[in-house]
JSON list of C-alpha atoms in Angstrom, two decimals:
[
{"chain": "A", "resi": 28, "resn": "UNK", "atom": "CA", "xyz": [71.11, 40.52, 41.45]},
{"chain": "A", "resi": 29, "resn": "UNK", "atom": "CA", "xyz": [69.36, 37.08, 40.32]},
{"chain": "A", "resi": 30, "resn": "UNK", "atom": "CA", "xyz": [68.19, 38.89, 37.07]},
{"chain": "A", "resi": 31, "resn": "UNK", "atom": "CA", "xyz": [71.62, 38.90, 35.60]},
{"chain": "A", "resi": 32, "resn": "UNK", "atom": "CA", "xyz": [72.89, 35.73, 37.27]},
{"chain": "A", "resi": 33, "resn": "UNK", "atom": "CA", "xyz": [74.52, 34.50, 33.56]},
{"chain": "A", "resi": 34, "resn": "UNK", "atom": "CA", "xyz": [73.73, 30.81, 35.54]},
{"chain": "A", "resi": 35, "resn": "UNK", "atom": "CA", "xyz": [69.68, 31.56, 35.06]},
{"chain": "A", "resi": 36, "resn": "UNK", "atom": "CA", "xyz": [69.70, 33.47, 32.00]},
{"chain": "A", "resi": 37, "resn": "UNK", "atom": "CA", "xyz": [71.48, 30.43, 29.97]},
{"chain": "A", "resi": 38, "resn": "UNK", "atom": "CA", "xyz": [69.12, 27.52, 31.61]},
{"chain": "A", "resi": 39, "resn": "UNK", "atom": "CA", "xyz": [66.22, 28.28, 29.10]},
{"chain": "A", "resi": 40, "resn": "UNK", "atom": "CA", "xyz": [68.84, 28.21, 25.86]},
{"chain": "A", "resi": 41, "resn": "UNK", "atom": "CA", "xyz": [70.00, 24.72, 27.85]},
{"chain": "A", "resi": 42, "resn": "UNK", "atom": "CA", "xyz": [66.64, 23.56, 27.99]},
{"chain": "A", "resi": 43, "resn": "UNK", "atom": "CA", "xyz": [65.53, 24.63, 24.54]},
{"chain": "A", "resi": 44, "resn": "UNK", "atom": "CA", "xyz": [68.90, 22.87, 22.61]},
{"chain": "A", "resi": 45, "resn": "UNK", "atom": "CA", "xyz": [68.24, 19.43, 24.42]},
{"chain": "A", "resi": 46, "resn": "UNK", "atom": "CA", "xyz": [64.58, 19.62, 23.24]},
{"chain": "A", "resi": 47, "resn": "UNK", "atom": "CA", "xyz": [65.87, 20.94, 19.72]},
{"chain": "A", "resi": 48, "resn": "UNK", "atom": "CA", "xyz": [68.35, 17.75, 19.97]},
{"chain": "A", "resi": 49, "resn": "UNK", "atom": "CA", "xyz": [65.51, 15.04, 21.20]},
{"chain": "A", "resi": 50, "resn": "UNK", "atom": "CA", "xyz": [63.33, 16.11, 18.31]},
{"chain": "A", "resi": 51, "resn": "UNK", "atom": "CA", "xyz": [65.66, 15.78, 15.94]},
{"chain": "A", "resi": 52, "resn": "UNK", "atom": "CA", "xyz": [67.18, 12.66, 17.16]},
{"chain": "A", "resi": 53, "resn": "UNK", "atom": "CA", "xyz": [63.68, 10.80, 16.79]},
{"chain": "A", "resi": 54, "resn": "UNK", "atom": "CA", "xyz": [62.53, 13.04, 13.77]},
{"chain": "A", "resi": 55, "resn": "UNK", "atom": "CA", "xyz": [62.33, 9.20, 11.92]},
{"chain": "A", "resi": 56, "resn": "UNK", "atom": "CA", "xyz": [60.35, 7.92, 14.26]},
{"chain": "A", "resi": 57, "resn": "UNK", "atom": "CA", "xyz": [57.48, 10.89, 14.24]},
{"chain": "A", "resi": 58, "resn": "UNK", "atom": "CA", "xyz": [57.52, 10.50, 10.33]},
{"chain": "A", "resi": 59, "resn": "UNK", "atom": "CA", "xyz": [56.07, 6.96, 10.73]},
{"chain": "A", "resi": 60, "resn": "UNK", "atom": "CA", "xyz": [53.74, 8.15, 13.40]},
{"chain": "A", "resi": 61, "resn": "UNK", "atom": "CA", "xyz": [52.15, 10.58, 11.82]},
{"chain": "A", "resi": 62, "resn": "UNK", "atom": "CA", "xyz": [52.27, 8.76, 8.18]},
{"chain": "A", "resi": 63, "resn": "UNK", "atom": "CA", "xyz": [50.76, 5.65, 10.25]},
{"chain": "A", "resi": 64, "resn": "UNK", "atom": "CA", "xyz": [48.17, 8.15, 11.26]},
{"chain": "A", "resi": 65, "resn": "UNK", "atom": "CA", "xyz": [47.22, 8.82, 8.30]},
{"chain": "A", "resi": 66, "resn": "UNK", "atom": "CA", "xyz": [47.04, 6.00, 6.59]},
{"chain": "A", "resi": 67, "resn": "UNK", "atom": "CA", "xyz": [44.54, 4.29, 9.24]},
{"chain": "A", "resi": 68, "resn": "UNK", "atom": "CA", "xyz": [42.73, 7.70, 8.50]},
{"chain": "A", "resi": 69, "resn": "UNK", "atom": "CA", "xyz": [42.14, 7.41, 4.88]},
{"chain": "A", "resi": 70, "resn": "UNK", "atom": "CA", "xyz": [41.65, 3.14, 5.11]},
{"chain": "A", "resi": 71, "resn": "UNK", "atom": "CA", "xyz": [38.77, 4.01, 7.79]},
{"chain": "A", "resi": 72, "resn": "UNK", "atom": "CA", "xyz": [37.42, 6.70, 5.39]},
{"chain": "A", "resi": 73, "resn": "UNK", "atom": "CA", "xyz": [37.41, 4.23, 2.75]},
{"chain": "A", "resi": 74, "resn": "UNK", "atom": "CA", "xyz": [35.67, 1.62, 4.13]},
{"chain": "A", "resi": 75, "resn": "UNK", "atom": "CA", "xyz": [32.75, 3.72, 5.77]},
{"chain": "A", "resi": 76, "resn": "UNK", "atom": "CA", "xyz": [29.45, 2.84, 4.78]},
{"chain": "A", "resi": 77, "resn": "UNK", "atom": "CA", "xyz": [28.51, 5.21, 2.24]},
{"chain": "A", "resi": 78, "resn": "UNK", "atom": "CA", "xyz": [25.72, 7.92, 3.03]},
{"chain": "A", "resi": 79, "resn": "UNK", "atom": "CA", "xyz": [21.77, 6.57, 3.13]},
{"chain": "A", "resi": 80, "resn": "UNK", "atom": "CA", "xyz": [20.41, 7.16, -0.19]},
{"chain": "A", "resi": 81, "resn": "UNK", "atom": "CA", "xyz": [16.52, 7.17, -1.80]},
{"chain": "A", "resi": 82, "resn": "UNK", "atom": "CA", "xyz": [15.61, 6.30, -5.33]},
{"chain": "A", "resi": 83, "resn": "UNK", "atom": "CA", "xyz": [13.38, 8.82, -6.78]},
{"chain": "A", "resi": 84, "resn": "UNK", "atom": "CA", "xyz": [11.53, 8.60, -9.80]},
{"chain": "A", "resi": 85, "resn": "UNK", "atom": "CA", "xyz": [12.72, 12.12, -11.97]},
{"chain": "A", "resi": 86, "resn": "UNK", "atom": "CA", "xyz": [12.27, 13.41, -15.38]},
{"chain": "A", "resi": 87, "resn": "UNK", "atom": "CA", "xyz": [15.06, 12.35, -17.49]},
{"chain": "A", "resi": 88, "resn": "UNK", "atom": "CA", "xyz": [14.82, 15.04, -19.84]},
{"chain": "A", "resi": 89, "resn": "UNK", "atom": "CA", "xyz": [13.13, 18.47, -20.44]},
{"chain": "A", "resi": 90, "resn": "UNK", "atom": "CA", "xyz": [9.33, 17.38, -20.55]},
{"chain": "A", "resi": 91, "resn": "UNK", "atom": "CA", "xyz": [6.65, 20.62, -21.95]},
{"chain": "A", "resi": 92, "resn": "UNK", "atom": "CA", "xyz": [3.33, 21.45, -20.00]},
{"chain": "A", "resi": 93, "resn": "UNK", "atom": "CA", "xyz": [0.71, 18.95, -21.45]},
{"chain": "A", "resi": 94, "resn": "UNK", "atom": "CA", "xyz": [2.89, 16.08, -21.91]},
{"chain": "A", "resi": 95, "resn": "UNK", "atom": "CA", "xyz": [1.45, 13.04, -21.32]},
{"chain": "A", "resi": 96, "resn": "UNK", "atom": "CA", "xyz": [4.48, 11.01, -18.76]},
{"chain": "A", "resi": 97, "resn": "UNK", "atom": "CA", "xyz": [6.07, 7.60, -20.94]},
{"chain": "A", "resi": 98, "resn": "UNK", "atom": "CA", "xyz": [8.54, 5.05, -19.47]},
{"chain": "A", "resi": 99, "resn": "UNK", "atom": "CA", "xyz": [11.08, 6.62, -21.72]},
{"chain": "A", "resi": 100, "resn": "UNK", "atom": "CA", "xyz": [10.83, 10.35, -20.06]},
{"chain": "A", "resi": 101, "resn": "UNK", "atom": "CA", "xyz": [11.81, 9.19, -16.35]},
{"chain": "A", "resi": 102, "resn": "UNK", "atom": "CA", "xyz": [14.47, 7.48, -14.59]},
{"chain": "A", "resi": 103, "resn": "UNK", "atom": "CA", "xyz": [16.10, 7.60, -11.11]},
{"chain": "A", "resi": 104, "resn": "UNK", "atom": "CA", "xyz": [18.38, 9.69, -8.95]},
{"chain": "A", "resi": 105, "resn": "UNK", "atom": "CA", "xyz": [19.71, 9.46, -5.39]},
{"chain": "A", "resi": 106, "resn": "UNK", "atom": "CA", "xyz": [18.57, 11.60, -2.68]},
{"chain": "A", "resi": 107, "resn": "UNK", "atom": "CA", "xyz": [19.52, 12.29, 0.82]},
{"chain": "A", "resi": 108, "resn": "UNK", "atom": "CA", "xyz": [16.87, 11.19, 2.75]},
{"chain": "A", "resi": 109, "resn": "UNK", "atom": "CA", "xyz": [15.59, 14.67, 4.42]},
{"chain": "A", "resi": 110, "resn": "UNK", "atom": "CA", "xyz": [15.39, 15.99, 0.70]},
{"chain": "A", "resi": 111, "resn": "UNK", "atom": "CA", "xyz": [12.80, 13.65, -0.87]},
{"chain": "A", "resi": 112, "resn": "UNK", "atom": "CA", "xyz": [9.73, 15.76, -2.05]},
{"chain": "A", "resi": 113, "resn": "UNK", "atom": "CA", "xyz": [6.85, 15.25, -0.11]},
{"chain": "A", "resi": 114, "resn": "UNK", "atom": "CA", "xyz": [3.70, 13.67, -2.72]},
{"chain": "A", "resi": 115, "resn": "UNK", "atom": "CA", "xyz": [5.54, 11.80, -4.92]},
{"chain": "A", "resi": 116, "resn": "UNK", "atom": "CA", "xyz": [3.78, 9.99, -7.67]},
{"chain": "A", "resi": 117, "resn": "UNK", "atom": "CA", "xyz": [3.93, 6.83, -7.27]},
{"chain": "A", "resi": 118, "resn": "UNK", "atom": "CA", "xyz": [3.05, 5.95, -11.00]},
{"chain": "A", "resi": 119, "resn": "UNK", "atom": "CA", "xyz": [3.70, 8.79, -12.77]},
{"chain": "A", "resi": 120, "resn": "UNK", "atom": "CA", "xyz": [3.41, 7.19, -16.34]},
{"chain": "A", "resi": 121, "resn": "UNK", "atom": "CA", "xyz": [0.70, 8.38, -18.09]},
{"chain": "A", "resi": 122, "resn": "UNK", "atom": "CA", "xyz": [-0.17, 11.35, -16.06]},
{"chain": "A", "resi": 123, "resn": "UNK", "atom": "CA", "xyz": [-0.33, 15.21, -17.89]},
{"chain": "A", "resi": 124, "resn": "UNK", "atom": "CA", "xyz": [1.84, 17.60, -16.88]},
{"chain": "A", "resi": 125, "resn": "UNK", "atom": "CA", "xyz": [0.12, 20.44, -15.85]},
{"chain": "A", "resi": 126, "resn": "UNK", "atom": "CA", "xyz": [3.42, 22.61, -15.87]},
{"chain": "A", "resi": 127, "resn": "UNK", "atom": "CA", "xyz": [7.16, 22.20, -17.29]},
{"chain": "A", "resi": 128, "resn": "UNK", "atom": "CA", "xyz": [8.69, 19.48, -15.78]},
{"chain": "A", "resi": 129, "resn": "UNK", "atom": "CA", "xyz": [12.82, 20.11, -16.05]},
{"chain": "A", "resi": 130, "resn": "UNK", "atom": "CA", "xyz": [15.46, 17.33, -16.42]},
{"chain": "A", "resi": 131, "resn": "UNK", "atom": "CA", "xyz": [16.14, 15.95, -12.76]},
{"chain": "A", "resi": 132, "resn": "UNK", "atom": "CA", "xyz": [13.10, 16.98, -11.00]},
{"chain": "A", "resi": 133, "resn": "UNK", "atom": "CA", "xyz": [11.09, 14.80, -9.10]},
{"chain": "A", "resi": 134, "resn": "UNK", "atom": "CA", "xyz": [7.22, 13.93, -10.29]},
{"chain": "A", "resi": 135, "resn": "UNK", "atom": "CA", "xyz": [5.19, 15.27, -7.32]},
{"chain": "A", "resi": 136, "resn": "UNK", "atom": "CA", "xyz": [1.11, 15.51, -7.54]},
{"chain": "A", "resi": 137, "resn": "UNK", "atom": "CA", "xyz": [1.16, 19.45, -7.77]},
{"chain": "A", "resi": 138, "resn": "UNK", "atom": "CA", "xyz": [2.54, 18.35, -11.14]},
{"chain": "A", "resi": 139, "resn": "UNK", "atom": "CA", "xyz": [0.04, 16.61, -12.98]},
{"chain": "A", "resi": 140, "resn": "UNK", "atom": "CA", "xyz": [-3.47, 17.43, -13.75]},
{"chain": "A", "resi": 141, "resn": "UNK", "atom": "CA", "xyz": [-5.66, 16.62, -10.98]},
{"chain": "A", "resi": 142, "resn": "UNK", "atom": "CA", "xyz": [-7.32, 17.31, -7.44]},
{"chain": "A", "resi": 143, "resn": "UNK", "atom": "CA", "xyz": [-3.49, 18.13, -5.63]},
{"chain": "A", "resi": 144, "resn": "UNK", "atom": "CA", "xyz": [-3.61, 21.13, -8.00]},
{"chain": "A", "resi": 145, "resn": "UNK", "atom": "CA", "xyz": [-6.80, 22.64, -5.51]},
{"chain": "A", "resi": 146, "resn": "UNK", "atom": "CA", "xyz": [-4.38, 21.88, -2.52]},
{"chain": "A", "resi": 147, "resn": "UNK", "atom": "CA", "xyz": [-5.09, 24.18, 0.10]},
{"chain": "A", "resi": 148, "resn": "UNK", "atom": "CA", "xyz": [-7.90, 25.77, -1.36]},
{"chain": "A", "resi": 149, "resn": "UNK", "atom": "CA", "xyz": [-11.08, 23.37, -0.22]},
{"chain": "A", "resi": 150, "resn": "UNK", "atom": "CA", "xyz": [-13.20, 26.13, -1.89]},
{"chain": "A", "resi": 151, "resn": "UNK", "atom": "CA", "xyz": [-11.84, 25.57, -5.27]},
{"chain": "A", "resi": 152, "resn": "UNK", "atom": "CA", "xyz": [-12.19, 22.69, -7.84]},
{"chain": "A", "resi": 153, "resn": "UNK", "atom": "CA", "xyz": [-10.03, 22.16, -10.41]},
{"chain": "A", "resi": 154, "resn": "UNK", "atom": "CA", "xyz": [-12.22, 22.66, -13.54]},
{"chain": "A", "resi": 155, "resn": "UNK", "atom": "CA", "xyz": [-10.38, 22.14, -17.45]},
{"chain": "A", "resi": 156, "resn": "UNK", "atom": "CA", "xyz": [-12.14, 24.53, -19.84]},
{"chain": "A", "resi": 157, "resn": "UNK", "atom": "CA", "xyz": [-11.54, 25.08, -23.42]},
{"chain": "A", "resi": 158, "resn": "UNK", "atom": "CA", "xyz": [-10.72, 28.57, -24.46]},
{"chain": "A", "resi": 159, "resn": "UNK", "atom": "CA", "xyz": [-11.56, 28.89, -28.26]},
{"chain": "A", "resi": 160, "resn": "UNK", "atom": "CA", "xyz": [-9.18, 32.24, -28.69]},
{"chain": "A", "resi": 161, "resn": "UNK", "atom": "CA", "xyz": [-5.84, 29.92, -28.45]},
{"chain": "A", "resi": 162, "resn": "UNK", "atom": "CA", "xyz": [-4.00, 32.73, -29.24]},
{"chain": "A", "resi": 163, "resn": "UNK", "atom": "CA", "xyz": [-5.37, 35.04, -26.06]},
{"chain": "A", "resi": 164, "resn": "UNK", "atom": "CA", "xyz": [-4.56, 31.77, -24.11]},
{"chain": "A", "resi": 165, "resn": "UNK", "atom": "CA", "xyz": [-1.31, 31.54, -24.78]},
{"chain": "A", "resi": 166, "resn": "UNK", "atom": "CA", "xyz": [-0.90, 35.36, -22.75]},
{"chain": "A", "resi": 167, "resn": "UNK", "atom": "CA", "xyz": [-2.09, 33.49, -19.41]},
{"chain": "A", "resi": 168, "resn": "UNK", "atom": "CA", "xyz": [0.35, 31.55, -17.11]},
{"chain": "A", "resi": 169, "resn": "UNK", "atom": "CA", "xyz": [-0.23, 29.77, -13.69]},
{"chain": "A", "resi": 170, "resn": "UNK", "atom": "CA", "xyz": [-1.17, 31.70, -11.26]},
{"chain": "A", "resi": 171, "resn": "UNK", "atom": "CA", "xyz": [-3.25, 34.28, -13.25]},
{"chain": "A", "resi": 172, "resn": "UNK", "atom": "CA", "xyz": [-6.29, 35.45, -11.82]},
{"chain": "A", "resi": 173, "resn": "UNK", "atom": "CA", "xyz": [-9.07, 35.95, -14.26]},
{"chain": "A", "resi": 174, "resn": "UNK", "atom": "CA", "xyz": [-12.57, 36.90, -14.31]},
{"chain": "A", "resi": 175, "resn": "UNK", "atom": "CA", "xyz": [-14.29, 34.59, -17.19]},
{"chain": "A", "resi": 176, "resn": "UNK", "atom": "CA", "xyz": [-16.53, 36.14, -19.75]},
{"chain": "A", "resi": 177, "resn": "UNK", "atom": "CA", "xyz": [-19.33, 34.57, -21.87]},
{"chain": "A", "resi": 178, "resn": "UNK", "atom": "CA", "xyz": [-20.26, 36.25, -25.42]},
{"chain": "A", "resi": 179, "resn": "UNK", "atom": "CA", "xyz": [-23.00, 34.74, -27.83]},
{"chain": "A", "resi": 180, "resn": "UNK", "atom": "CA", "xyz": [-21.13, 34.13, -31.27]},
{"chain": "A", "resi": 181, "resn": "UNK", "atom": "CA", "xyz": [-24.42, 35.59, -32.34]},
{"chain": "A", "resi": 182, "resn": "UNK", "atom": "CA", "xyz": [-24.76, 38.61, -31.28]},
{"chain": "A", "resi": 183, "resn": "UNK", "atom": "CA", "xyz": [-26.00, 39.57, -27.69]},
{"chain": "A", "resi": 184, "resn": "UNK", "atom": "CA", "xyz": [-24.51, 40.85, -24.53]},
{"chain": "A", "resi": 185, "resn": "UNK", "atom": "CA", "xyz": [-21.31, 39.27, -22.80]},
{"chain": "A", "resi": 186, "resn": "UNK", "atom": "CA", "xyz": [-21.70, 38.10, -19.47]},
{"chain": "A", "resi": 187, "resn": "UNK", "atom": "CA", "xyz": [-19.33, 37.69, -16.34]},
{"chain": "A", "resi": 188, "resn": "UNK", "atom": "CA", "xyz": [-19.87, 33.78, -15.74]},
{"chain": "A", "resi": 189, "resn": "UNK", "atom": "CA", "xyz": [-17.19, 33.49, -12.97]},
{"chain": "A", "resi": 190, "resn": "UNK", "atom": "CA", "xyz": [-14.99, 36.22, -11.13]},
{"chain": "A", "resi": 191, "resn": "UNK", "atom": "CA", "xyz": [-11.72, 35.85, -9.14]},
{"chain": "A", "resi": 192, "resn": "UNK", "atom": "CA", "xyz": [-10.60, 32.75, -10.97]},
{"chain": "A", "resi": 193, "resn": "UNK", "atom": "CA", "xyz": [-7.46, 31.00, -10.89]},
{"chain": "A", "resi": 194, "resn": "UNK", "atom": "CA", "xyz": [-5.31, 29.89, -13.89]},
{"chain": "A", "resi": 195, "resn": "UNK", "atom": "CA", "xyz": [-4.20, 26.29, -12.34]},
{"chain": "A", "resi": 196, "resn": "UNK", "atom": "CA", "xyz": [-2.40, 25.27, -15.25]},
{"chain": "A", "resi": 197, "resn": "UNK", "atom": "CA", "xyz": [-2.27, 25.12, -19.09]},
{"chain": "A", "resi": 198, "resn": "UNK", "atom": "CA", "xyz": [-1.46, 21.63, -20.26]},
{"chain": "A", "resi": 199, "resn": "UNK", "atom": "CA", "xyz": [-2.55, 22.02, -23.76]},
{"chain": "A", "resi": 200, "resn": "UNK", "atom": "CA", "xyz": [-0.45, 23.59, -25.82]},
{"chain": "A", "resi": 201, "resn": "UNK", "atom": "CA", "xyz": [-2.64, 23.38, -29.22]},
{"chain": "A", "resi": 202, "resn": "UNK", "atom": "CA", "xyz": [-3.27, 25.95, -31.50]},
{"chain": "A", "resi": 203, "resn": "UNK", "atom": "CA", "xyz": [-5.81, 23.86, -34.00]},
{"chain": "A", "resi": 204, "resn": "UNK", "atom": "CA", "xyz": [-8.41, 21.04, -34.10]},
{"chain": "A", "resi": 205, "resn": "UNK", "atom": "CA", "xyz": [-7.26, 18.27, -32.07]},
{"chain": "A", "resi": 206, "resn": "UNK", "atom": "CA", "xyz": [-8.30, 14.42, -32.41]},
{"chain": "A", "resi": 207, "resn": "UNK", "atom": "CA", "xyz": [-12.03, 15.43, -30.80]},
{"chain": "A", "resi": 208, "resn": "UNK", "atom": "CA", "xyz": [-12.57, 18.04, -33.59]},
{"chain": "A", "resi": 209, "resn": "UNK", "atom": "CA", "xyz": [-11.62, 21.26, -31.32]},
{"chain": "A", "resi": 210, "resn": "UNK", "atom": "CA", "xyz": [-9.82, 24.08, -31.64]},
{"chain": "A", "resi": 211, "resn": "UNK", "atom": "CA", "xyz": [-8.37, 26.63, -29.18]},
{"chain": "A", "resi": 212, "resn": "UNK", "atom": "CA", "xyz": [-6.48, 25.67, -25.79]},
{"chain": "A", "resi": 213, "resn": "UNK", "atom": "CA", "xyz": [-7.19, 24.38, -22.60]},
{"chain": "A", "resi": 214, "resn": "UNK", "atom": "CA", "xyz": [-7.51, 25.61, -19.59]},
{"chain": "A", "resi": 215, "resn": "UNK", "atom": "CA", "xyz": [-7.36, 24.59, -16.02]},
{"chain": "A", "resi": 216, "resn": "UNK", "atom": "CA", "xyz": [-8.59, 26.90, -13.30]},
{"chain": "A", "resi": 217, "resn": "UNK", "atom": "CA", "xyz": [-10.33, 26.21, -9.66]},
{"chain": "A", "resi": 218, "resn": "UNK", "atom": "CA", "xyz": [-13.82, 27.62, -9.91]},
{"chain": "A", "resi": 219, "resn": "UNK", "atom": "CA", "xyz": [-15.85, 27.51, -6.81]},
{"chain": "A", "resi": 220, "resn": "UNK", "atom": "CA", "xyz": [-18.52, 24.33, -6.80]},
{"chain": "A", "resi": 221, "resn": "UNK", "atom": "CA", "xyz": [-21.53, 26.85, -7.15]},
{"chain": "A", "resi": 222, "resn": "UNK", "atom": "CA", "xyz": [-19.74, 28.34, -10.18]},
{"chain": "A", "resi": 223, "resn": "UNK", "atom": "CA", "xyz": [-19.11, 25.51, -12.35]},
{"chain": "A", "resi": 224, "resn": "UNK", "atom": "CA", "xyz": [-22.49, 24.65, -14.02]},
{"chain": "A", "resi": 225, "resn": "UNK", "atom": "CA", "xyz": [-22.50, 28.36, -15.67]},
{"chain": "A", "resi": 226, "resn": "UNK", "atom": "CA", "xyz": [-18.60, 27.84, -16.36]},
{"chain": "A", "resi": 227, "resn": "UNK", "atom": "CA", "xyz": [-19.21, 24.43, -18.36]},
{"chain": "A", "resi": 228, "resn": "UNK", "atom": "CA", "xyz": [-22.46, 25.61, -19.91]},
{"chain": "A", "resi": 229, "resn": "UNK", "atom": "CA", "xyz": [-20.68, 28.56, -21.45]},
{"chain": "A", "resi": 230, "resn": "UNK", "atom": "CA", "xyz": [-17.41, 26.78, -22.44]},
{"chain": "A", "resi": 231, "resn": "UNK", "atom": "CA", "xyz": [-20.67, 24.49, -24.56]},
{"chain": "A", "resi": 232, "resn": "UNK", "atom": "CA", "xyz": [-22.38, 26.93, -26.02]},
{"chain": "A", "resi": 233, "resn": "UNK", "atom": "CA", "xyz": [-20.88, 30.19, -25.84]},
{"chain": "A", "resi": 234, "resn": "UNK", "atom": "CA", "xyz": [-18.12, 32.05, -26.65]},
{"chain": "A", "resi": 235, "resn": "UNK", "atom": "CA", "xyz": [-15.64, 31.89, -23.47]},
{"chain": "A", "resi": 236, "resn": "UNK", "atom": "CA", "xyz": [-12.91, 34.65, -23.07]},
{"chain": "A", "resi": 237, "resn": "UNK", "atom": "CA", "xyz": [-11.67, 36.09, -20.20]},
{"chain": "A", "resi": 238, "resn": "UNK", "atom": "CA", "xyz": [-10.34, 39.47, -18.47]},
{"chain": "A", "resi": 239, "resn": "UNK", "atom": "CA", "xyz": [-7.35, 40.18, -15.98]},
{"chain": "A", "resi": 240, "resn": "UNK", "atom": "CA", "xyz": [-8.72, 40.26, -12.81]},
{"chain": "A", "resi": 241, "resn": "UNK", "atom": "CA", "xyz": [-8.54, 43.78, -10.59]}
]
């Protein structure tokens, strides 16, 4: 039978040696193929243009809530270009933080005391209040929702002055009279427009506290 013809069943051994024997015999010559390969590799790797890069203006070192931005607290840092913040600030010195600002992070608006920290609420404003308590102060963070609360020093009946208010930010850290003779801590929440006449009269003349909104 053709299956064990010895004459077939010793052509694919044939066939396999003289490939064994060609590869070998040029083995050399692959070597420098392949290390010419890559060689023109790594010399084409090392002349690409490197990747586009932005400068962005970032905080060069740990920076508190309240701090008022210097030349010395930025510098620069590379970024891709689809990861650039949107809202940077263009000149950031002498702004107030309005939150912690960590080492490497870009200065964006939502940052700094100001309108951007209403952003996306058109029915807020953002309103700075002093709190004379600096101590009950300190228990709020951003983001709190508080209903504000007006007590005569003198004796009388508190009063809600405002209701569903949001704590915006707290960029005064101060526990005692500052240069313009306070005390307590400031305070900025967004208070609807109708709201902030009775806010600002109380924060004058009254005693302003707050609760923890339900």
């Amino acid at each position: 039978m053709l299956a064990d013809d010895p004459v077939r069943r010793s052509r694919p051994q044939r066939v396999l040696r003289a490939v064994r024997r060609a590869v070998l015999a040029r083995r050399r010559l692959l070597a420098a193929v392949l290390t010419a390969v890559a060689v023109a590799a790594g010399l084409q790797a090392a002349t690409a243009p490197p990747p586009a890069t932005r400068s962005v203006t970032v905080a060069a070192r740990d920076l508190p809530a309240g701090s008022v931005i210097g030349a010395g607290d930025l510098t620069t840092s590379a970024f891709a270009p689809g990861s650039v913040p949107a809202d940077l600030v263009a000149e950031p010195v002498g702004g107030v933080l309005a939150a912690p600002l960590r080492r490497g992070e870009p200065v964006t608006d939502v940052r700094l005391v100001g309108p951007a920290l209403t952003a996306g609420r058109p029915d807020l404003v953002a309103l700075p209040v002093r709190l004379p308590d600096a101590a009950m102060a300190g228990l709020l963070r951003a983001g709190d929702v508080v209903d504000l609360v007006a007590a005569d020093p003198q004796g009388g009946k508190p009063a809600l002055v405002a209701s569903g208010v949001p704590v915006l930010a707290l960029p005064d850290a101060a526990t005692g009279p500052g240069t313009d003779g306070l005390s307590g801590r400031l305070v900025v929440v967004g208070a609807r427009p109708a709201d902030v006449p009775g806010i600002a009269d109380a924060a004058i003349r009254l005693y302003l506290t707050y609760s923890f909104a339900r």
